[in-house]
Short mmCIF file of C-alpha atoms and ligand atoms in Angstrom, two decimals:
data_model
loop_
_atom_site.label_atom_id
_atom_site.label_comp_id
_atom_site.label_asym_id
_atom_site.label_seq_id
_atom_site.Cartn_x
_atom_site.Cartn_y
_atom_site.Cartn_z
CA UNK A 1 0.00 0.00 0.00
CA UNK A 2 0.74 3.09 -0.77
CA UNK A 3 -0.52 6.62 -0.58
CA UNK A 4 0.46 10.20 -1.25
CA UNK A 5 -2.26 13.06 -0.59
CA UNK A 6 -1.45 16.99 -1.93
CA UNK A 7 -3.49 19.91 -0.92
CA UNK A 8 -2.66 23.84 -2.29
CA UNK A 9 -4.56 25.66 0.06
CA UNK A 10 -8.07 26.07 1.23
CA UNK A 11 -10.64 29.39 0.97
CA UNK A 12 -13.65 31.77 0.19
CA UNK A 13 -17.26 31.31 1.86
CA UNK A 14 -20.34 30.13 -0.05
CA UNK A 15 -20.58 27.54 -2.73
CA UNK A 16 -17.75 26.81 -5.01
CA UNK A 17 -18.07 28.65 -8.29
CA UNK A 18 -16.78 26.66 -10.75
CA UNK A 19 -13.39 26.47 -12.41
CA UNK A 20 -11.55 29.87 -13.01
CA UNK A 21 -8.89 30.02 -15.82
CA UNK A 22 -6.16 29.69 -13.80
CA UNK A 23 -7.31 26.15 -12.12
CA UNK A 24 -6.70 23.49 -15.09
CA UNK A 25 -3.00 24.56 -14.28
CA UNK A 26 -3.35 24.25 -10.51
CA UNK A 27 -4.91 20.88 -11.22
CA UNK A 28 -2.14 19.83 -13.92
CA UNK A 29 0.68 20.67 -11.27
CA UNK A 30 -1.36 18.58 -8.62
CA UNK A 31 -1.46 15.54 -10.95
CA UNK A 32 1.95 15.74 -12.40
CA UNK A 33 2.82 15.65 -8.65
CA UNK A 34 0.59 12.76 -7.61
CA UNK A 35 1.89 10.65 -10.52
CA UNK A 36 5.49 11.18 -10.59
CA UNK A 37 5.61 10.95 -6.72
CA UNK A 38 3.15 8.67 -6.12
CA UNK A 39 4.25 6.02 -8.77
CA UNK A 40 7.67 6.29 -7.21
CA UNK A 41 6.54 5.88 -3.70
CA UNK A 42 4.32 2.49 -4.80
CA UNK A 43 7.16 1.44 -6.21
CA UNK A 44 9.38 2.04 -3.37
CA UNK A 45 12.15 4.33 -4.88
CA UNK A 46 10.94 6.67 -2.67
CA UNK A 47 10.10 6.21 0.93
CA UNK A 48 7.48 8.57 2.78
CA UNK A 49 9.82 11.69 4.01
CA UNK A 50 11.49 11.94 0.13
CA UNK A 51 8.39 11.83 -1.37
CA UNK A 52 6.52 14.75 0.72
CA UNK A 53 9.90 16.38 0.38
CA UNK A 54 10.21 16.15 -3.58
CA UNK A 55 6.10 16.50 -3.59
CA UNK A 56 5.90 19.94 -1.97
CA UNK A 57 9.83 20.76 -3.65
CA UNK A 58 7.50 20.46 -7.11
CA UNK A 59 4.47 22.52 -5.96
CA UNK A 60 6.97 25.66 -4.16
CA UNK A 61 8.28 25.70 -8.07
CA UNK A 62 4.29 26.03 -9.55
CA UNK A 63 4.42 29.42 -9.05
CA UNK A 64 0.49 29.85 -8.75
CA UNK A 65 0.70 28.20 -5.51
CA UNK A 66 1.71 30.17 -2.44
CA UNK A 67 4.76 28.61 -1.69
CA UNK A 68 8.59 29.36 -2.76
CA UNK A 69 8.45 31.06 -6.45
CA UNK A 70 4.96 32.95 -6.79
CA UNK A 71 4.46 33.37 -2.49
CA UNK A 72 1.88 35.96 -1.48
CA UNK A 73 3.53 39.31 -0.35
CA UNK A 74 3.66 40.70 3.23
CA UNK A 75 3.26 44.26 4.57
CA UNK A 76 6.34 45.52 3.72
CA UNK A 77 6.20 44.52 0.12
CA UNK A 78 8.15 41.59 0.87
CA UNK A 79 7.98 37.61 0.34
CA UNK A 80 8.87 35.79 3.51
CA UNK A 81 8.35 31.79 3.65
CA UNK A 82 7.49 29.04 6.17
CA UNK A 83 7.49 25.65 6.04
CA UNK A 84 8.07 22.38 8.19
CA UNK A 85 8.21 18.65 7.77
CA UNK A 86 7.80 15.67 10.24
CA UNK A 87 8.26 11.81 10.14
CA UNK A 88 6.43 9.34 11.65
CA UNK A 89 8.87 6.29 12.94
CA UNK A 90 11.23 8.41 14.74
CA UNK A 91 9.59 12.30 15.49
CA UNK A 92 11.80 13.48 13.68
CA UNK A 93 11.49 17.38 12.48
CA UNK A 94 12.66 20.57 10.91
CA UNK A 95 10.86 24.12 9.79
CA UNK A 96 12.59 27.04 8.86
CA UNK A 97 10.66 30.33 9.37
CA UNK A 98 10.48 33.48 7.67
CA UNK A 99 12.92 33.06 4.89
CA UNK A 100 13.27 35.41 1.81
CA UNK A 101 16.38 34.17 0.10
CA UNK A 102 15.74 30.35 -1.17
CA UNK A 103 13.46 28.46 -3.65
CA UNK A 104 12.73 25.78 -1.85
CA UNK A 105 12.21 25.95 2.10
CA UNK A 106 10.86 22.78 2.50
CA UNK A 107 14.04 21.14 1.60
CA UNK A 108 15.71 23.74 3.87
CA UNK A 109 13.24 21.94 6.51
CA UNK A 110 14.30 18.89 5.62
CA UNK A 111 17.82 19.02 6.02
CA UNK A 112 17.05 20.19 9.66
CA UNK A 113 14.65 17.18 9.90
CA UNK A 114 18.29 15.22 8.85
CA UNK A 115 21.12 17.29 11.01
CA UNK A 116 18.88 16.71 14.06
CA UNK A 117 19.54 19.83 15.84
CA UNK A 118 18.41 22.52 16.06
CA UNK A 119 14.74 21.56 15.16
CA UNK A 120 13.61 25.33 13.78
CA UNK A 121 15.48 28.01 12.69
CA UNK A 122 14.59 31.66 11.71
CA UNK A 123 14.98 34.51 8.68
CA UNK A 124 18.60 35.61 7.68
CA UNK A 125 20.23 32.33 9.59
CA UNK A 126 17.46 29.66 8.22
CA UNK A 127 18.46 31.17 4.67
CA UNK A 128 22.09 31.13 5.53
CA UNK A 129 22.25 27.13 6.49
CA UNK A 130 20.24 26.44 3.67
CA UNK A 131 22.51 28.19 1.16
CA UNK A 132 25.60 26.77 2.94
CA UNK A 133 23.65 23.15 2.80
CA UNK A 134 23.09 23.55 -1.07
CA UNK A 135 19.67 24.84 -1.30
CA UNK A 136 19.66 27.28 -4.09
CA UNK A 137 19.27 30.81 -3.53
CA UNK A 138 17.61 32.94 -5.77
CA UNK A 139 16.27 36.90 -5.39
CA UNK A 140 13.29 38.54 -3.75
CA UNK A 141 12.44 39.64 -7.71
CA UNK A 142 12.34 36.09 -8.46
CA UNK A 143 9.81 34.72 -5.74
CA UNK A 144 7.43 37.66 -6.35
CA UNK A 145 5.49 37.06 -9.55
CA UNK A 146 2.89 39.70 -11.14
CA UNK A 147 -0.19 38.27 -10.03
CA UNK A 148 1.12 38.68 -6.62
CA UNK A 149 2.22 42.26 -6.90
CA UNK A 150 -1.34 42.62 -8.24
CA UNK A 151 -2.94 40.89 -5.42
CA UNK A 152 -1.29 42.70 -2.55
CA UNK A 153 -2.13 45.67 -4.53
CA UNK A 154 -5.85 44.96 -4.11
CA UNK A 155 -5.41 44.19 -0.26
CA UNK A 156 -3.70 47.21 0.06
CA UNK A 157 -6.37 48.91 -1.63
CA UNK A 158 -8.90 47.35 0.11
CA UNK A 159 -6.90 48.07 3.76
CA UNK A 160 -7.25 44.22 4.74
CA UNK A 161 -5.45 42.86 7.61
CA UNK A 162 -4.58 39.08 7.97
CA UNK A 163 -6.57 37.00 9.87
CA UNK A 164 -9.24 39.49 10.13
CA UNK A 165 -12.75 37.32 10.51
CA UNK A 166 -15.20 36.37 7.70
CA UNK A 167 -17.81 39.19 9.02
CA UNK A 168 -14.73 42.11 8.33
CA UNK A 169 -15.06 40.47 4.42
CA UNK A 170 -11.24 41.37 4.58
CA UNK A 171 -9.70 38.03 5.59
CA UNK A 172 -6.50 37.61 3.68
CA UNK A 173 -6.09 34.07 2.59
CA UNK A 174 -5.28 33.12 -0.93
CA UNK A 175 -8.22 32.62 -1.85
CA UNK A 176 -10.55 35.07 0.02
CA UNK A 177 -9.25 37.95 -2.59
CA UNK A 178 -7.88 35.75 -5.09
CA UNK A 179 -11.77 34.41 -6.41
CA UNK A 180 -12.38 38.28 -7.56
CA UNK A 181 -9.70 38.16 -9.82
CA UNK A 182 -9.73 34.76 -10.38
CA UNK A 183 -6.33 33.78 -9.77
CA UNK A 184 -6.47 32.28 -6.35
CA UNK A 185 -4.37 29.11 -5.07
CA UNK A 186 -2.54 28.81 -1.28
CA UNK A 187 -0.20 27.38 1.29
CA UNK A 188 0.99 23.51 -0.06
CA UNK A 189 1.39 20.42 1.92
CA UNK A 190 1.73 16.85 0.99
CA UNK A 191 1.76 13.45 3.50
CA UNK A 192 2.33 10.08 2.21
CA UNK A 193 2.80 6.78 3.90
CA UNK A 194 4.81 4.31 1.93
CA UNK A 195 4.99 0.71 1.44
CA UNK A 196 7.07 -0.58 4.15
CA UNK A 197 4.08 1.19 6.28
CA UNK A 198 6.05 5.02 7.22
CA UNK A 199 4.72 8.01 7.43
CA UNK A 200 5.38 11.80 7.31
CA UNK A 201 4.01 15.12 6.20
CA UNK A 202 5.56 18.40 5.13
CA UNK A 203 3.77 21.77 4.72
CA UNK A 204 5.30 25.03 2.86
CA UNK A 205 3.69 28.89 2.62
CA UNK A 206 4.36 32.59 1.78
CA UNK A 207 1.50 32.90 4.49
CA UNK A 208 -1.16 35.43 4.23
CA UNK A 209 -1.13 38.53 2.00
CA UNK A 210 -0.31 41.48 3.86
CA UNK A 211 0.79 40.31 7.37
CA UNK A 212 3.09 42.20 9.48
CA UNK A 213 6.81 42.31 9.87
CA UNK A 214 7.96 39.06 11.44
CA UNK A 215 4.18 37.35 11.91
CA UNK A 216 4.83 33.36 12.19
CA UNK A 217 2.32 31.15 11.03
CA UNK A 218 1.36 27.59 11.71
CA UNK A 219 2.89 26.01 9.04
CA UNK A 220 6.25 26.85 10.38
CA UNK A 221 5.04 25.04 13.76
CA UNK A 222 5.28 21.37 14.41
CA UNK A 223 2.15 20.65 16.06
CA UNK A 224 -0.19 23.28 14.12
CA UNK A 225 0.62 22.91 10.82
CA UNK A 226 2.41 19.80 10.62
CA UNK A 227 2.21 16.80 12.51
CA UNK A 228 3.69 13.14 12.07
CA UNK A 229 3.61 10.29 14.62
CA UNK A 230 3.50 6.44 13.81
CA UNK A 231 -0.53 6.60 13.68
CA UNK A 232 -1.13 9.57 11.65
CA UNK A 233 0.84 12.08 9.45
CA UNK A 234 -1.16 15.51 8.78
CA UNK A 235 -1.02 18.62 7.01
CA UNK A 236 -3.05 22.19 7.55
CA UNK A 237 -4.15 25.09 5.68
CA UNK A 238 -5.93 28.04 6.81
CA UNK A 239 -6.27 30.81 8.98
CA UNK A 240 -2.88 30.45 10.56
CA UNK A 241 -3.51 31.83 14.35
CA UNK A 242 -6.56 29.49 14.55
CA UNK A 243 -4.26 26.26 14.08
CA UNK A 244 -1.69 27.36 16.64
CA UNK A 245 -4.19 28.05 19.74
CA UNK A 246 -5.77 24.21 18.61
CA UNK A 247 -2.50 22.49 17.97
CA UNK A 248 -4.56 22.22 15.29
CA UNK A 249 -2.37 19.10 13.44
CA UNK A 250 -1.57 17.52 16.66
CA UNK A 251 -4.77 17.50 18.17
CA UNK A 252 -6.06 15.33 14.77
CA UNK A 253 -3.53 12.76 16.20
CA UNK A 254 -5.08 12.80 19.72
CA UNK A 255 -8.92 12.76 18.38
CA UNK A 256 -7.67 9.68 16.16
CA UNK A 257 -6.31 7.87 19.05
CA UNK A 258 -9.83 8.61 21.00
CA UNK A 259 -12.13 7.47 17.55
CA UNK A 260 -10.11 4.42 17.57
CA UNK A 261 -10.77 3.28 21.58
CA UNK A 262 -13.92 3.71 21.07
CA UNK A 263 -14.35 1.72 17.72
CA UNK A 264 -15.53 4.86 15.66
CA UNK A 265 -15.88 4.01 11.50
CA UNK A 266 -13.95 6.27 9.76
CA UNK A 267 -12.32 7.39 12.79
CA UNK A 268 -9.74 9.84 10.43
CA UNK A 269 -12.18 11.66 8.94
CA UNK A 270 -14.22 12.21 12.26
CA UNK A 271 -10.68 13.22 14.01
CA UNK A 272 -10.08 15.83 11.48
CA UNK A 273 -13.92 16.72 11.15
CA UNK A 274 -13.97 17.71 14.87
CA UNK A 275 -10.47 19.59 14.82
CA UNK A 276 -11.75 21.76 12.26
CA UNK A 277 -14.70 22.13 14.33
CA UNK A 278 -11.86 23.07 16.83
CA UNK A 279 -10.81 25.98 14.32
CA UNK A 280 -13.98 27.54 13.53
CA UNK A 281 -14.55 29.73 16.73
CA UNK A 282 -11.79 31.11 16.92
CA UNK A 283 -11.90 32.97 13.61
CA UNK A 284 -10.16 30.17 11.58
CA UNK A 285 -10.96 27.87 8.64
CA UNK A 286 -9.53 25.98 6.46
CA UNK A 287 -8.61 22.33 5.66
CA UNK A 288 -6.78 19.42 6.80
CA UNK A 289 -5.26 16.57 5.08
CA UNK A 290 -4.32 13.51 6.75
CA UNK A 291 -3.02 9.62 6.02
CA UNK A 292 -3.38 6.47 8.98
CA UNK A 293 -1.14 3.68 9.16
CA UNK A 294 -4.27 1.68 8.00
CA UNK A 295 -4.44 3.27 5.18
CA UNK A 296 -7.03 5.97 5.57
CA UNK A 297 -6.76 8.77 3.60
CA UNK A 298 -8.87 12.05 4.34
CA UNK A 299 -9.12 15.38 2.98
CA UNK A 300 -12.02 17.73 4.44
CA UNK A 301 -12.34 21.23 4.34
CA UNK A 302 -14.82 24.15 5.81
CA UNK A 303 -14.13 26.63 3.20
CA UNK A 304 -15.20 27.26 -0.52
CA UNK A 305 -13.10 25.13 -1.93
CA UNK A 306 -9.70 23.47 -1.41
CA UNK A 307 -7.03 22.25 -3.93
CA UNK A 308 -6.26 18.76 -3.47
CA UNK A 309 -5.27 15.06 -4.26
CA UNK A 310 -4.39 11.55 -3.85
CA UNK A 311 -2.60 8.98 -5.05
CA UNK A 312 -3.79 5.31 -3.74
CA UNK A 313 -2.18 3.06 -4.84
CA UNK A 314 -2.85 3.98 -8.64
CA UNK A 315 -5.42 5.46 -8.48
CA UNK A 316 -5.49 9.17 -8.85
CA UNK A 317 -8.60 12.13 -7.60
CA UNK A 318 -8.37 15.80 -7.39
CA UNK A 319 -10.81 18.42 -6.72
CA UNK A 320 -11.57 22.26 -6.06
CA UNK A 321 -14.79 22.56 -4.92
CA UNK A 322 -16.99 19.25 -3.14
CA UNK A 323 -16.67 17.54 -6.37
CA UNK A 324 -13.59 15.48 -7.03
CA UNK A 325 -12.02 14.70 -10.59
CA UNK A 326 -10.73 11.30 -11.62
CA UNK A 327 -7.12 11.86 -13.25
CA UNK A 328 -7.26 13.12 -16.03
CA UNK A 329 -9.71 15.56 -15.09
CA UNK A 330 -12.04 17.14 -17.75
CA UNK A 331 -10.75 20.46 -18.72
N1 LIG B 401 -1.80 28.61 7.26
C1 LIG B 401 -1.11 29.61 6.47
C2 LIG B 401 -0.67 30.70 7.40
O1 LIG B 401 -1.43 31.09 8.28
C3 LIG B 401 -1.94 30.18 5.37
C4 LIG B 401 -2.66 29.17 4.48
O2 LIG B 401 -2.75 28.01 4.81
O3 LIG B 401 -3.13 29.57 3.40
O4 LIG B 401 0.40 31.23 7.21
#
C-alpha cells in the first residue's frame, strides 16, 4: 500500500463557483505531482519523508501556488516563507521560518529534519544554512510574480489585515481575494505513507497577503501545521492563528487515538472533522489533510473550496470545490 495526498490551500465562503482560468494549471501541477511521486513511492524508490519532500519541492516551483516562487507578499512589500516537515517512525522534524532568500524551504526543513539539531530556525540564519547546505538561492524579484504584486495591490487597496474574521469580508487568505480576480491558489502540503508502512508530512507557505513584519504562522510550527507520529501524518491550511491556539495538526492525532478506543468508522475523517470544528470559533478555517497507518486517507475542508489530491495506490482524484475529478480531469 501506498498513498500520497497533496493539498494547495483552502478558501472563500459560499458555494464553489466553478473552475476559473487559472485552475486546469493548478490541477495539472497537482497531478503531475501525484503521478510522478506517487508512482515512485508504490514502487518504493521513494520512501514517505522523500516523497513529501520532492512533492511539496515540485508545488513551491508552480508558481500559482503560495509557496517558494509565486508566495503571497507581506506588509512591507516583501515575500517571507514558512514551512516544516515531520516523520512518523522516529519524530523526527525541521521548519525554517520566515525566509526570503531560497526556492525551496521545504528542503531547507528537511535538512534540519536530517542534522537533528536545532529543530527550527529563523529569517537571515534559516536562509544562511540552507545556502551553505546547497539549497539554491535565488532573489526577492524572483519569488514575487505579477499576479502577486497585483494581489497585494488589491489588499492594500482594500486596507485588509490578515486574519481578520469572515464578518470584516477582509480576511486575507489566498483565496478570500484571489476568487475576484480569479487567480487564487494557497499554502501547499503533501503526507504520504509508503509501502514498508512510514509516514510523514511536510507543509510550505508565503502565508497570508499582507501580514506584518515578522508574523509566524502555523505552518512553520510542528504541532499546528504539521504533525507526524507512527498513527497519523497531517497537514493544515488556513487561517494560521486558529491552528496554533488548537494544535490544530496535533490534536487530529489525539482525536484519532480517541475514535479508535472507542471503535468509531472512519475514525480519520471524524478526528479531522472535529479539529476543524476546533478551528472555527476562533476565527479560523480551512482544511486538513491527513493519512493512517491503516491506510485511511482524508481530505475535508470548511471553506469554498480546497485544492487537493491523492494517489492510492494507482489510483489518482483531485478536486476544487466538493466535487472530485478522476485523473485526467475534464478540462
Ligand atoms: N496557514 C497559512 C498561514 O497562516 C496560510 C494558508 O494556509 O493559506 O500562514
Amino acid at each position: 500500500m501506498a498513498i500520497l495526498a497533496l493539498h494547495g490551500g483552502a478558501g472563500g465562503d459560499g458555494p464553489w463557483r466553478g473552475l476559473t482560468d487559472l485552475d486546469p494549471r493548478r490541477l495539472q501541477c497537482l497531478e503531475n505531482v501525484l503521478s510522478l511521486i506517487g508512482t515512485k513511492l508504490q514502487s518504493g524508490q521513494l520512501n514517505a519523508l522523500d516523497a513529501v519532500t520532492l512533492a511539496v519541492e515540485m508545488m513551491e516551483d508552480e508558481e500559482l501556488y503560495n509557496a517558494g516562487r509565486g508566495s503571497v507578499i507581506a506588509a512591507d512589500g516583501n515575500v517571507t516563507m514558512d514551512a516544516s516537515i515531520m516523520r512518523g517512525c522516529d519524530g523526527a522534524a525541521g521548519s525554517v521560518v520566515n525566509v526570503k532568500r531560497i526556492r525551496h524551504p521545504i528542503r531547507a526543513a528537511n535538512l534540519l529534519l536530517h542534522q537533528g539539531w536545532p529543530v527550527m530556525l529563523n529569517s537571515d540564519a534559516a536562509d544562511i544554512f540552507a545556502i551553505k547546505n546547497g539549497v539554491e538561492e535565488v532573489e526577492q524579484s524572483w519569488l514575487i510574480t505579477d499576479l502577486r504584486k497585483a494581489q497585494w495591490q488589491k489588499w492594500r487597496d482594500s486596507k485588509g489585515r490578515p486574519g481578520s474574521t469572515d464578518e470584516d469580508d477582509s480576511a486575507v487568505l489566498d483565496h478570500d481575494i484571489d476568487l475576484e480576480i480569479q487567480d487564487g491558489m494557497g499554502t501547499v502540503g503533501a503526507v504520504a505513507l509508503d509501502s514498508q508502512g512510514r509516514l510523514a508530512a511536510a507543509t510550505s507557505t508565503g502565508g497570508m497577503t499582507g501580514k506584518p513584519d515578522g508574523r509566524i504562522g502555523d505552518t512553520a510550527i510542528i504541532g499546528a501545521g504539521t504533525w507526524c507520529d507512527n498513527d497519523v501524518a497531517v497537514s493544515c491550511t488556513g487561517v494560521g492563528e486558529a491552528f496554533i491556539r488548537t494544535c490544530a495538526a496535533h490534536e487530529v492525532s489525539n482525536q484519532l487515538q480517541k475514535l479508535i478506543i472507542c471503535g468509531q468508522e472512519n475514525p480519520l475523517l471524524n478526528a479531522a472533522n472535529n479539529v476543524l470544528e476546533l478551528v472555527a470559533p476562533l476565527e479560523g478555517r480551512g482544511g486538513v489533510i491527513a493519512i493512517s497507518k491503516q491506510g485511511e486517507v482524508v481530505l475535508p475542508f470548511q471553506t469554498m473550496l480546497m485544492y487537493r489530491g491523492y494517489f492510492n495506490d494507482g489510483e489518482i482524484k483531485t478536486g476544487i470545490g466538493a466535487e472530485e475529478y478522476d485523473f485526467p480531469h475534464p478540462n
